[in-house]
mmCIF file of C-alpha atoms (C1' of nucleotides) in Angstrom:
data_model
loop_
_atom_site.group_PDB
_atom_site.id
_atom_site.type_symbol
_atom_site.label_atom_id
_atom_site.label_comp_id
_atom_site.label_asym_id
_atom_site.label_seq_id
_atom_site.Cartn_x
_atom_site.Cartn_y
_atom_site.Cartn_z
ATOM 1 C CA MET A 1 27.018 -16.755 11.809
ATOM 2 C CA ALA A 2 24.520 -19.263 11.133
ATOM 3 C CA LEU A 3 21.236 -17.821 8.564
ATOM 4 C CA THR A 4 18.019 -18.499 10.933
ATOM 5 C CA GLN A 5 14.307 -17.581 10.351
ATOM 6 C CA LEU A 6 14.841 -15.299 13.079
ATOM 7 C CA THR A 7 18.227 -13.047 11.771
ATOM 8 C CA VAL A 8 16.704 -12.962 8.638
ATOM 9 C CA VAL A 9 13.249 -11.351 10.245
ATOM 10 C CA ASP A 10 15.413 -8.900 12.551
ATOM 11 C CA THR A 11 17.400 -7.870 9.858
ATOM 12 C CA ALA A 12 14.517 -6.883 8.052
ATOM 13 C CA VAL A 13 13.175 -5.197 11.143
ATOM 14 C CA GLY A 14 16.067 -3.158 11.168
ATOM 15 C CA ILE A 15 16.079 -2.478 7.279
ATOM 16 C CA LEU A 16 12.327 -1.272 7.602
ATOM 17 C CA GLN A 17 12.732 0.953 10.614
ATOM 18 C CA GLN A 18 16.370 2.489 9.312
ATOM 19 C CA PHE A 19 15.217 3.466 5.320
ATOM 20 C CA GLY A 20 11.413 1.776 4.916
ATOM 21 C CA LEU A 21 9.292 -0.220 2.958
ATOM 22 C CA ALA A 22 11.313 0.386 -0.323
ATOM 23 C CA ASP A 23 14.607 -0.410 0.866
ATOM 24 C CA LEU A 24 13.594 -3.834 1.949
ATOM 25 C CA SER A 25 14.144 -5.411 -0.734
ATOM 26 C CA MET A 26 14.934 -9.378 -0.826
ATOM 27 C CA ARG A 27 17.869 -8.627 -2.910
ATOM 28 C CA ARG A 28 18.703 -5.417 -0.277
ATOM 29 C CA LEU A 29 18.436 -8.043 2.630
ATOM 30 C CA ALA A 30 20.887 -11.045 1.298
ATOM 31 C CA LYS A 31 23.312 -8.523 0.836
ATOM 32 C CA GLU A 32 23.254 -7.225 4.608
ATOM 33 C CA LEU A 33 23.098 -10.792 5.651
ATOM 34 C CA ASP A 34 25.849 -11.841 2.996
ATOM 35 C CA VAL A 35 24.436 -13.934 1.535
ATOM 36 C CA GLN A 36 22.406 -14.555 -2.394
ATOM 37 C CA VAL A 37 19.593 -14.244 -2.842
ATOM 38 C CA GLY A 38 18.537 -17.494 -3.102
ATOM 39 C CA ALA A 39 19.387 -18.381 0.051
ATOM 40 C CA LEU A 40 16.703 -16.498 1.942
ATOM 41 C CA TYR A 41 14.135 -18.543 0.250
ATOM 42 C CA TRP A 42 15.020 -20.918 2.606
ATOM 43 C CA HIS A 43 14.436 -19.805 5.498
ATOM 44 C CA VAL A 44 11.319 -17.466 4.470
ATOM 45 C CA LYS A 45 8.694 -18.565 1.681
ATOM 46 C CA ASN A 46 8.229 -15.738 0.445
ATOM 47 C CA LYS A 47 8.287 -11.986 0.935
ATOM 48 C CA GLN A 48 4.540 -11.623 1.681
ATOM 49 C CA GLU A 49 5.438 -13.714 4.931
ATOM 50 C CA LEU A 50 8.428 -12.667 5.894
ATOM 51 C CA LEU A 51 6.435 -8.962 5.721
ATOM 52 C CA ALA A 52 4.253 -10.570 8.140
ATOM 53 C CA GLN A 53 6.389 -11.908 10.291
ATOM 54 C CA VAL A 54 7.813 -8.720 10.875
ATOM 55 C CA ALA A 55 4.202 -7.141 11.557
ATOM 56 C CA ALA A 56 4.319 -10.105 14.373
ATOM 57 C CA GLN A 57 7.861 -8.649 15.348
ATOM 58 C CA LEU A 58 6.870 -5.483 15.494
ATOM 59 C CA LEU A 59 2.950 -5.606 17.382
ATOM 60 C CA ASN A 60 3.964 -8.586 19.555
ATOM 61 C CA THR A 61 5.908 -6.510 22.560
ATOM 62 C CA PRO A 62 4.377 -6.516 25.644
ATOM 63 C CA ALA A 63 4.810 -2.800 25.343
ATOM 64 C CA LEU A 64 2.264 -2.407 23.697
ATOM 65 C CA SER A 65 -0.914 -4.269 25.708
ATOM 66 C CA VAL A 66 -2.554 -2.629 28.579
ATOM 67 C CA ALA A 67 -3.480 -3.911 31.826
ATOM 68 C CA ALA A 68 -7.082 -3.196 31.711
ATOM 69 C CA ALA A 69 -7.350 -3.497 35.729
ATOM 70 C CA ASP A 70 -5.603 0.171 35.776
ATOM 71 C CA TYR A 71 -8.047 2.239 34.019
ATOM 72 C CA GLU A 72 -11.451 2.790 35.284
ATOM 73 C CA SER A 73 -13.529 1.678 32.416
ATOM 74 C CA PRO A 74 -13.023 -0.443 29.423
ATOM 75 C CA ALA A 75 -13.124 2.937 27.280
ATOM 76 C CA GLU A 76 -10.020 4.512 28.975
ATOM 77 C CA ALA A 77 -8.324 1.438 28.144
ATOM 78 C CA ILE A 78 -9.370 1.234 24.630
ATOM 79 C CA LEU A 79 -8.160 4.621 24.204
ATOM 80 C CA GLN A 80 -5.005 3.951 25.806
ATOM 81 C CA LEU A 81 -4.510 0.983 23.590
ATOM 82 C CA ALA A 82 -4.914 2.946 20.688
ATOM 83 C CA ARG A 83 -2.860 5.659 21.206
ATOM 84 C CA LYS A 84 -0.242 3.508 22.405
ATOM 85 C CA LEU A 85 -0.406 1.819 18.504
ATOM 86 C CA TYR A 86 -0.583 4.514 17.060
ATOM 87 C CA LEU A 87 2.561 6.372 18.573
ATOM 88 C CA ALA A 88 4.546 2.761 18.166
ATOM 89 C CA LEU A 89 3.695 2.910 14.843
ATOM 90 C CA LEU A 90 4.494 6.109 13.631
ATOM 91 C CA PRO A 91 8.000 6.399 13.606
ATOM 92 C CA ILE A 92 8.233 2.544 11.698
ATOM 93 C CA GLN A 93 8.266 3.915 8.236
ATOM 94 C CA ASP A 94 5.218 2.484 5.819
ATOM 95 C CA SER A 95 4.302 0.636 9.547
ATOM 96 C CA PRO A 96 0.581 0.392 8.130
ATOM 97 C CA GLU A 97 1.191 -1.106 4.588
ATOM 98 C CA VAL A 98 3.158 -3.677 6.666
ATOM 99 C CA ILE A 99 0.795 -4.336 8.998
ATOM 100 C CA GLU A 100 -2.112 -4.766 6.370
ATOM 101 C CA VAL A 101 -0.218 -7.294 4.609
ATOM 102 C CA ALA A 102 -0.352 -9.369 7.995
ATOM 103 C CA THR A 103 -4.104 -9.076 8.928
ATOM 104 C CA ALA A 104 -4.705 -9.551 5.487
ATOM 105 C CA MET A 105 -2.868 -13.324 5.304
ATOM 106 C CA GLN A 106 -4.248 -13.664 8.788
ATOM 107 C CA ALA A 107 -2.210 -16.299 9.590
ATOM 108 C CA THR A 108 -0.496 -14.214 12.663
ATOM 109 C CA GLU A 109 -2.379 -13.230 15.647
ATOM 110 C CA LEU A 110 -1.409 -9.631 16.025
ATOM 111 C CA GLN A 111 -1.943 -9.306 20.324
ATOM 112 C CA PRO A 112 -2.914 -5.842 20.720
ATOM 113 C CA VAL A 113 -5.615 -6.012 17.736
ATOM 114 C CA LEU A 114 -6.588 -9.339 19.887
ATOM 115 C CA GLN A 115 -6.470 -7.136 23.108
ATOM 116 C CA LEU A 116 -8.268 -4.276 21.146
ATOM 117 C CA ARG A 117 -11.170 -6.681 20.589
ATOM 118 C CA ALA A 118 -11.769 -8.126 23.680
ATOM 119 C CA LEU A 119 -11.978 -5.327 25.683
ATOM 120 C CA LEU A 120 -14.469 -4.093 23.199
ATOM 121 C CA GLU A 121 -16.107 -7.076 24.609
ATOM 122 C CA ALA A 122 -15.584 -5.997 28.005
ATOM 123 C CA ALA A 123 -17.111 -2.889 27.707
ATOM 124 C CA GLY A 124 -20.299 -4.487 26.512
ATOM 125 C CA LEU A 125 -19.895 -5.027 22.722
ATOM 126 C CA ALA A 126 -21.564 -8.390 21.488
ATOM 127 C CA ALA A 127 -18.760 -10.887 19.776
ATOM 128 C CA GLU A 128 -19.512 -10.012 16.510
ATOM 129 C CA ASN A 129 -20.233 -5.966 17.107
ATOM 130 C CA ALA A 130 -16.620 -6.239 18.776
ATOM 131 C CA ARG A 131 -14.770 -7.513 15.745
ATOM 132 C CA HIS A 132 -16.638 -4.394 13.500
ATOM 133 C CA GLY A 133 -15.574 -1.853 16.255
ATOM 134 C CA GLN A 134 -12.212 -3.389 15.965
ATOM 135 C CA GLN A 135 -11.693 -2.875 12.588
ATOM 136 C CA LEU A 136 -13.340 0.804 12.925
ATOM 137 C CA ILE A 137 -10.320 1.769 15.286
ATOM 138 C CA LEU A 138 -8.033 -0.244 13.701
ATOM 139 C CA ASN A 139 -9.005 1.326 10.184
ATOM 140 C CA HIS A 140 -8.253 4.732 12.123
ATOM 141 C CA VAL A 141 -4.899 4.106 13.761
ATOM 142 C CA LEU A 142 -3.526 2.832 10.770
ATOM 143 C CA GLY A 143 -5.102 5.457 8.644
ATOM 144 C CA SER A 144 -3.719 8.013 10.271
ATOM 145 C CA VAL A 145 -0.540 6.899 10.632
ATOM 146 C CA ALA A 146 -0.127 6.707 6.849
ATOM 147 C CA TYR A 147 -1.533 9.810 6.762
ATOM 148 C CA ARG A 148 0.935 11.514 8.809
ATOM 149 C CA GLN A 149 4.182 9.756 7.180
ATOM 150 C CA ASN A 150 2.899 10.744 4.026
ATOM 151 C CA LEU A 151 2.898 14.451 5.522
ATOM 152 C CA VAL A 152 6.294 13.756 6.258
ATOM 153 C CA GLN A 153 8.121 12.518 3.483
ATOM 154 C CA LEU A 154 6.746 15.320 1.498
ATOM 155 C CA ASP A 155 8.223 17.730 4.152
ATOM 156 C CA VAL A 156 4.349 20.077 4.203
ATOM 157 C CA ASP A 157 4.670 20.683 8.064
ATOM 158 C CA ALA A 158 2.077 19.091 9.561
ATOM 159 C CA PRO A 159 0.344 20.634 13.160
ATOM 160 C CA LEU A 160 1.167 18.472 15.539
ATOM 161 C CA ALA A 161 -2.402 18.244 15.960
ATOM 162 C CA ASP A 162 -3.672 16.097 13.609
ATOM 163 C CA GLY A 163 -6.589 14.880 14.674
ATOM 164 C CA PHE A 164 -6.286 11.035 15.182
ATOM 165 C CA ASP A 165 -7.124 11.985 18.788
ATOM 166 C CA TRP A 166 -10.141 13.727 18.157
ATOM 167 C CA GLY A 167 -11.608 10.914 15.630
ATOM 168 C CA LEU A 168 -10.103 8.321 18.418
ATOM 169 C CA GLN A 169 -12.308 9.702 20.909
ATOM 170 C CA ARG A 170 -15.620 10.177 18.742
ATOM 171 C CA ALA A 171 -15.147 7.008 17.300
ATOM 172 C CA VAL A 172 -14.782 5.442 20.716
ATOM 173 C CA SER A 173 -17.849 7.001 22.288
ATOM 174 C CA GLY A 174 -19.862 6.060 18.910
ATOM 175 C CA LEU A 175 -19.291 3.102 20.174
ATOM 176 C CA ILE A 176 -19.957 2.203 23.776
ATOM 177 C CA GLY A 177 -22.026 5.596 24.045
ATOM 178 C CA MET B 1 -4.529 7.732 -32.618
ATOM 179 C CA ALA B 2 -2.373 10.629 -31.390
ATOM 180 C CA LEU B 3 -0.893 9.797 -27.283
ATOM 181 C CA THR B 4 -3.202 12.537 -24.727
ATOM 182 C CA GLN B 5 -2.860 12.654 -21.315
ATOM 183 C CA LEU B 6 -6.488 12.077 -21.158
ATOM 184 C CA THR B 7 -5.773 8.352 -23.040
ATOM 185 C CA VAL B 8 -2.940 7.984 -20.952
ATOM 186 C CA VAL B 9 -5.129 8.160 -17.743
ATOM 187 C CA ASP B 10 -7.933 6.316 -19.355
ATOM 188 C CA THR B 11 -5.917 3.202 -20.252
ATOM 189 C CA ALA B 12 -4.524 3.533 -16.871
ATOM 190 C CA VAL B 13 -8.042 2.752 -15.344
ATOM 191 C CA GLY B 14 -8.663 0.019 -17.452
ATOM 192 C CA ILE B 15 -5.437 -1.879 -16.781
ATOM 193 C CA LEU B 16 -6.674 -0.695 -13.122
ATOM 194 C CA GLN B 17 -10.376 -1.859 -13.101
ATOM 195 C CA GLN B 18 -9.625 -5.437 -15.120
ATOM 196 C CA PHE B 19 -6.175 -6.331 -13.865
ATOM 197 C CA GLY B 20 -5.734 -4.934 -10.658
ATOM 198 C CA LEU B 21 -2.170 -2.479 -9.555
ATOM 199 C CA ALA B 22 0.109 -5.003 -9.591
ATOM 200 C CA ASP B 23 -0.517 -4.707 -13.713
ATOM 201 C CA LEU B 24 -0.695 -1.571 -14.018
ATOM 202 C CA SER B 25 2.845 -0.871 -14.629
ATOM 203 C CA MET B 26 4.071 1.944 -16.954
ATOM 204 C CA ARG B 27 6.044 -0.614 -19.139
ATOM 205 C CA ARG B 28 1.823 -3.014 -19.371
ATOM 206 C CA LEU B 29 0.229 0.263 -20.212
ATOM 207 C CA ALA B 30 2.840 1.607 -22.849
ATOM 208 C CA LYS B 31 2.074 -2.010 -24.714
ATOM 209 C CA GLU B 32 -1.421 -0.988 -24.733
ATOM 210 C CA LEU B 33 -1.169 2.015 -26.187
ATOM 211 C CA ASP B 34 1.367 0.913 -28.422
ATOM 212 C CA VAL B 35 4.313 2.840 -27.560
ATOM 213 C CA GLN B 36 7.436 2.604 -26.221
ATOM 214 C CA VAL B 37 7.958 3.152 -22.552
ATOM 215 C CA GLY B 38 10.047 6.653 -22.519
ATOM 216 C CA ALA B 39 6.859 8.363 -24.472
ATOM 217 C CA LEU B 40 4.676 8.297 -21.607
ATOM 218 C CA TYR B 41 6.877 10.544 -19.721
ATOM 219 C CA TRP B 42 6.164 13.299 -22.122
ATOM 220 C CA HIS B 43 2.463 13.267 -20.870
ATOM 221 C CA VAL B 44 2.770 12.244 -17.257
ATOM 222 C CA LYS B 45 5.398 13.564 -15.128
ATOM 223 C CA ASN B 46 5.551 10.344 -13.392
ATOM 224 C CA LYS B 47 3.805 7.191 -12.117
ATOM 225 C CA GLN B 48 2.810 8.775 -9.082
ATOM 226 C CA GLU B 49 0.622 11.464 -10.545
ATOM 227 C CA LEU B 50 -0.468 8.873 -12.697
ATOM 228 C CA LEU B 51 -2.305 7.466 -9.847
ATOM 229 C CA ALA B 52 -3.071 10.942 -9.147
ATOM 230 C CA GLN B 53 -5.093 11.613 -12.009
ATOM 231 C CA VAL B 54 -6.249 7.928 -12.227
ATOM 232 C CA ALA B 55 -7.509 8.426 -8.570
ATOM 233 C CA ALA B 56 -9.353 11.571 -9.631
ATOM 234 C CA GLN B 57 -11.061 9.907 -12.472
ATOM 235 C CA LEU B 58 -12.491 7.023 -10.382
ATOM 236 C CA LEU B 59 -13.764 9.674 -7.948
ATOM 237 C CA ASN B 60 -14.669 12.748 -9.631
ATOM 238 C CA THR B 61 -17.953 11.918 -10.846
ATOM 239 C CA PRO B 62 -21.366 13.399 -10.268
ATOM 240 C CA ALA B 63 -22.786 9.787 -9.549
ATOM 241 C CA LEU B 64 -19.860 10.028 -5.885
ATOM 242 C CA SER B 65 -22.312 13.197 -4.455
ATOM 243 C CA VAL B 66 -24.916 12.985 -2.923
ATOM 244 C CA ALA B 67 -27.674 16.197 -3.179
ATOM 245 C CA ALA B 68 -28.038 17.357 0.737
ATOM 246 C CA ALA B 69 -31.730 18.359 0.079
ATOM 247 C CA ASP B 70 -32.527 14.826 -0.806
ATOM 248 C CA TYR B 71 -32.190 13.550 2.719
ATOM 249 C CA GLU B 72 -33.615 14.812 6.450
ATOM 250 C CA SER B 73 -30.291 15.223 8.461
ATOM 251 C CA PRO B 74 -26.680 16.269 7.174
ATOM 252 C CA ALA B 75 -26.368 12.512 8.934
ATOM 253 C CA GLU B 76 -28.123 10.485 6.393
ATOM 254 C CA ALA B 77 -26.474 12.743 3.482
ATOM 255 C CA ILE B 78 -22.984 11.602 5.449
ATOM 256 C CA LEU B 79 -24.021 7.610 5.447
ATOM 257 C CA GLN B 80 -24.794 7.945 2.075
ATOM 258 C CA LEU B 81 -22.170 9.151 0.728
ATOM 259 C CA ALA B 82 -19.811 7.086 2.488
ATOM 260 C CA ARG B 83 -21.942 3.746 1.405
ATOM 261 C CA LYS B 84 -21.765 5.332 -2.309
ATOM 262 C CA LEU B 85 -18.184 5.403 -1.718
ATOM 263 C CA TYR B 86 -17.491 1.928 -0.376
ATOM 264 C CA LEU B 87 -19.636 0.586 -3.065
ATOM 265 C CA ALA B 88 -18.013 2.508 -5.600
ATOM 266 C CA LEU B 89 -14.306 1.261 -4.811
ATOM 267 C CA LEU B 90 -15.542 -2.075 -3.952
ATOM 268 C CA PRO B 91 -15.310 -3.599 -7.187
ATOM 269 C CA ILE B 92 -11.810 -1.702 -8.146
ATOM 270 C CA GLN B 93 -8.858 -3.450 -7.516
ATOM 271 C CA ASP B 94 -6.560 -1.643 -4.892
ATOM 272 C CA SER B 95 -8.680 1.083 -5.253
ATOM 273 C CA PRO B 96 -7.701 2.019 -1.632
ATOM 274 C CA GLU B 97 -3.699 2.506 -2.845
ATOM 275 C CA VAL B 98 -4.608 4.607 -5.621
ATOM 276 C CA ILE B 99 -6.708 6.851 -3.648
ATOM 277 C CA GLU B 100 -4.128 7.517 -0.325
ATOM 278 C CA VAL B 101 -1.440 8.009 -2.879
ATOM 279 C CA ALA B 102 -3.782 10.912 -4.470
ATOM 280 C CA THR B 103 -4.305 11.923 -1.204
ATOM 281 C CA ALA B 104 -0.848 11.889 0.077
ATOM 282 C CA MET B 105 0.173 13.868 -2.699
ATOM 283 C CA GLN B 106 -2.989 16.234 -1.996
ATOM 284 C CA ALA B 107 -2.296 17.481 -5.336
ATOM 285 C CA THR B 108 -5.705 16.519 -6.653
ATOM 286 C CA GLU B 109 -8.679 17.315 -5.129
ATOM 287 C CA LEU B 110 -10.741 14.560 -4.519
ATOM 288 C CA GLN B 111 -14.525 15.788 -5.522
ATOM 289 C CA PRO B 112 -16.096 13.122 -2.364
ATOM 290 C CA VAL B 113 -14.040 13.789 0.278
ATOM 291 C CA LEU B 114 -14.303 17.615 -0.065
ATOM 292 C CA GLN B 115 -18.572 17.231 -0.015
ATOM 293 C CA LEU B 116 -17.909 14.611 3.062
ATOM 294 C CA ARG B 117 -15.792 17.820 5.574
ATOM 295 C CA ALA B 118 -18.669 20.350 4.173
ATOM 296 C CA LEU B 119 -21.528 17.751 5.253
ATOM 297 C CA LEU B 120 -19.532 17.352 8.501
ATOM 298 C CA GLU B 121 -19.670 21.261 8.811
ATOM 299 C CA ALA B 122 -23.339 21.457 7.860
ATOM 300 C CA ALA B 123 -23.966 18.745 10.948
ATOM 301 C CA GLY B 124 -22.166 21.238 13.442
ATOM 302 C CA LEU B 125 -18.632 20.565 13.186
ATOM 303 C CA ALA B 126 -16.733 23.612 13.492
ATOM 304 C CA ALA B 127 -13.796 23.560 10.269
ATOM 305 C CA GLU B 128 -11.164 21.834 12.525
ATOM 306 C CA ASN B 129 -13.109 18.961 13.702
ATOM 307 C CA ALA B 130 -15.534 18.487 10.316
ATOM 308 C CA ARG B 131 -11.292 17.857 9.161
ATOM 309 C CA HIS B 132 -11.333 15.381 11.745
ATOM 310 C CA GLY B 133 -13.974 13.863 10.792
ATOM 311 C CA GLN B 134 -13.769 13.140 7.701
ATOM 312 C CA GLN B 135 -10.585 11.652 8.290
ATOM 313 C CA LEU B 136 -12.247 9.025 10.403
ATOM 314 C CA ILE B 137 -14.553 8.062 8.254
ATOM 315 C CA LEU B 138 -12.606 8.097 4.939
ATOM 316 C CA ASN B 139 -10.416 5.865 7.575
ATOM 317 C CA HIS B 140 -13.014 3.323 7.608
ATOM 318 C CA VAL B 141 -14.087 3.247 3.743
ATOM 319 C CA LEU B 142 -11.019 3.259 2.374
ATOM 320 C CA GLY B 143 -9.553 0.316 5.402
ATOM 321 C CA SER B 144 -12.885 -1.817 4.757
ATOM 322 C CA VAL B 145 -12.651 -1.755 1.413
ATOM 323 C CA ALA B 146 -9.118 -2.848 1.590
ATOM 324 C CA TYR B 147 -10.042 -5.944 4.070
ATOM 325 C CA ARG B 148 -12.606 -6.954 1.848
ATOM 326 C CA GLN B 149 -10.456 -6.891 -1.033
ATOM 327 C CA ASN B 150 -7.917 -8.990 0.540
ATOM 328 C CA LEU B 151 -10.592 -11.700 1.759
ATOM 329 C CA VAL B 152 -11.953 -11.889 -2.082
ATOM 330 C CA GLN B 153 -7.876 -12.405 -3.349
ATOM 331 C CA LEU B 154 -7.480 -15.065 -0.954
ATOM 332 C CA ASP B 155 -10.409 -17.059 -1.201
ATOM 333 C CA VAL B 156 -11.975 -16.797 2.119
ATOM 334 C CA ASP B 157 -15.306 -16.847 1.577
ATOM 335 C CA ALA B 158 -16.218 -13.373 3.023
ATOM 336 C CA PRO B 159 -19.571 -13.234 5.800
ATOM 337 C CA LEU B 160 -21.635 -10.308 3.347
ATOM 338 C CA ALA B 161 -22.114 -8.015 6.812
ATOM 339 C CA ASP B 162 -18.744 -7.598 6.955
ATOM 340 C CA GLY B 163 -19.355 -4.572 9.317
ATOM 341 C CA PHE B 164 -18.384 -1.778 7.143
ATOM 342 C CA ASP B 165 -21.990 -0.397 7.679
ATOM 343 C CA TRP B 166 -22.149 -0.775 11.616
ATOM 344 C CA GLY B 167 -19.056 0.752 12.034
ATOM 345 C CA LEU B 168 -20.016 4.137 9.603
ATOM 346 C CA GLN B 169 -22.966 4.073 11.533
ATOM 347 C CA ARG B 170 -21.433 4.381 15.222
ATOM 348 C CA ALA B 171 -18.529 6.372 13.508
ATOM 349 C CA VAL B 172 -21.242 8.873 12.325
ATOM 350 C CA SER B 173 -23.276 9.158 15.612
ATOM 351 C CA GLY B 174 -19.969 9.385 17.572
ATOM 352 C CA LEU B 175 -19.334 12.399 15.262
ATOM 353 C CA ILE B 176 -22.247 13.756 15.271
ATOM 354 C CA GLY B 177 -24.484 12.639 18.420
ATOM 355 C "C1'" DA C 1 20.292 -29.359 4.864
ATOM 356 C "C1'" DC C 2 21.378 -25.161 3.652
ATOM 357 C "C1'" DC C 3 23.633 -22.256 -0.232
ATOM 358 C "C1'" DT C 4 25.597 -20.146 -4.643
ATOM 359 C "C1'" DG C 5 25.536 -19.014 -9.485
ATOM 360 C "C1'" DA C 6 22.621 -17.598 -12.900
ATOM 361 C "C1'" DA C 7 19.126 -16.909 -14.896
ATOM 362 C "C1'" DC C 8 13.631 -15.862 -16.207
ATOM 363 C "C1'" DA C 9 10.294 -11.954 -16.078
ATOM 364 C "C1'" DC C 10 10.038 -8.160 -15.257
ATOM 365 C "C1'" DC C 11 10.165 -3.102 -12.965
ATOM 366 C "C1'" DG C 12 10.560 2.869 -12.840
ATOM 367 C "C1'" DT C 13 12.985 6.533 -15.314
ATOM 368 C "C1'" DT C 14 16.176 8.763 -18.417
ATOM 369 C "C1'" DC C 15 17.959 10.946 -22.740
ATOM 370 C "C1'" DA C 16 20.253 11.167 -27.020
ATOM 371 C "C1'" DA C 17 18.891 10.567 -31.209
ATOM 372 C "C1'" DG C 18 15.039 10.540 -34.562
ATOM 373 C "C1'" DT C 19 11.012 12.912 -37.184
ATOM 374 C "C1'" DA D 1 6.668 19.302 -30.124
ATOM 375 C "C1'" DC D 2 6.255 14.362 -29.634
ATOM 376 C "C1'" DC D 3 8.307 9.568 -30.016
ATOM 377 C "C1'" DT D 4 11.930 5.471 -30.123
ATOM 378 C "C1'" DG D 5 15.820 2.823 -28.871
ATOM 379 C "C1'" DA D 6 18.617 1.916 -25.537
ATOM 380 C "C1'" DA D 7 20.592 2.151 -21.507
ATOM 381 C "C1'" DC D 8 21.050 2.692 -16.055
ATOM 382 C "C1'" DA D 9 20.196 0.635 -11.351
ATOM 383 C "C1'" DC D 10 16.793 -1.901 -10.398
ATOM 384 C "C1'" DC D 11 12.990 -5.982 -8.551
ATOM 385 C "C1'" DG D 12 11.061 -11.551 -6.255
ATOM 386 C "C1'" DT D 13 11.297 -16.320 -7.438
ATOM 387 C "C1'" DT D 14 13.208 -20.624 -8.969
ATOM 388 C "C1'" DC D 15 16.348 -24.210 -9.303
ATOM 389 C "C1'" DA D 16 20.342 -26.867 -10.838
ATOM 390 C "C1'" DA D 17 24.934 -27.939 -8.847
ATOM 391 C "C1'" DG D 18 27.563 -27.494 -5.336
ATOM 392 C "C1'" DT D 19 29.168 -29.215 -0.115
#
DNA sequence: ACCTGAACACCGTTCAAGT
DNA sequence: ACCTGAACACCGTTCAAGT
């Protein structure tokens, strides 16, 4: 099987899902693909760019979008989108870190993040404020996922209600009161 | 000069402030202290615990507290505390990551975080909701700092108004409307 | 064009042995 | 009690050389 950008990224996603970011090294990735480490650098510039593509692969899926028409208000659509994101990222070890790398490079456009902004504008926020509101909500989603994953990792039995949803509701109501 | 826990942590804080987390390795730390790497492990259990103590040193300072009596409402005090935190963490490279390690281990109690919760209770939130509100605000502070620091690192000239304060105000008003 | 082999400059952690 | 020396099992990235 020929080594392509796609197979590299796909395999990286697999390692991330099964073992977490600590195990997603270039060397481990090469081993999984039966190839020398150096070969990877022909298909991907460096690890940072690889992680950005991994994030894109995780987030740019139709499963992580909402049809605005399905909800009676933009606020409802925003809540649902944020919840979808939260639930999708929770089972993927260290996903917040990976997504932060991607948004930091802002090289790849992450679809759910764009939709979040669009919905905030649809709710009546000016373009600039929609960007800031997107930040607030994304910070809360990623922060809550990271917090929850750390609890799991340390075998603290977390309360099922981790407060994500309560905080989300308060944030959205503050944004488009 | 004798090697103590305090000198180890202090030196670690110094490296973090001057060069960032990437340069804060046990080996670099040992070199700075003119000592072999192994010696560090007599004074600190491992790197994770070291980072937790670094976080505590950064946050447990009187400069990062507010006197509730100075503000006419708990909401005002909360805003000021969050702003102080944001401004204090901004110049310290990778500070959000360090603090996430500390809160993840929840071994060390971080004073400003506790005060944030107390102020939310003073504002009328039930104990459980105060914890969730604390999460929302802390997520926003750390997320915004991380976002801003990434912009600096990539030489993108950031807009002075990064939306932190606007988002913070909306969040607080959503929490204690 | 794509990959190997091998190197460079690093990591965190452990532990016998010294003082 | 505290530290050295040295090892173990890793990292990301580069690059001449092969095919």
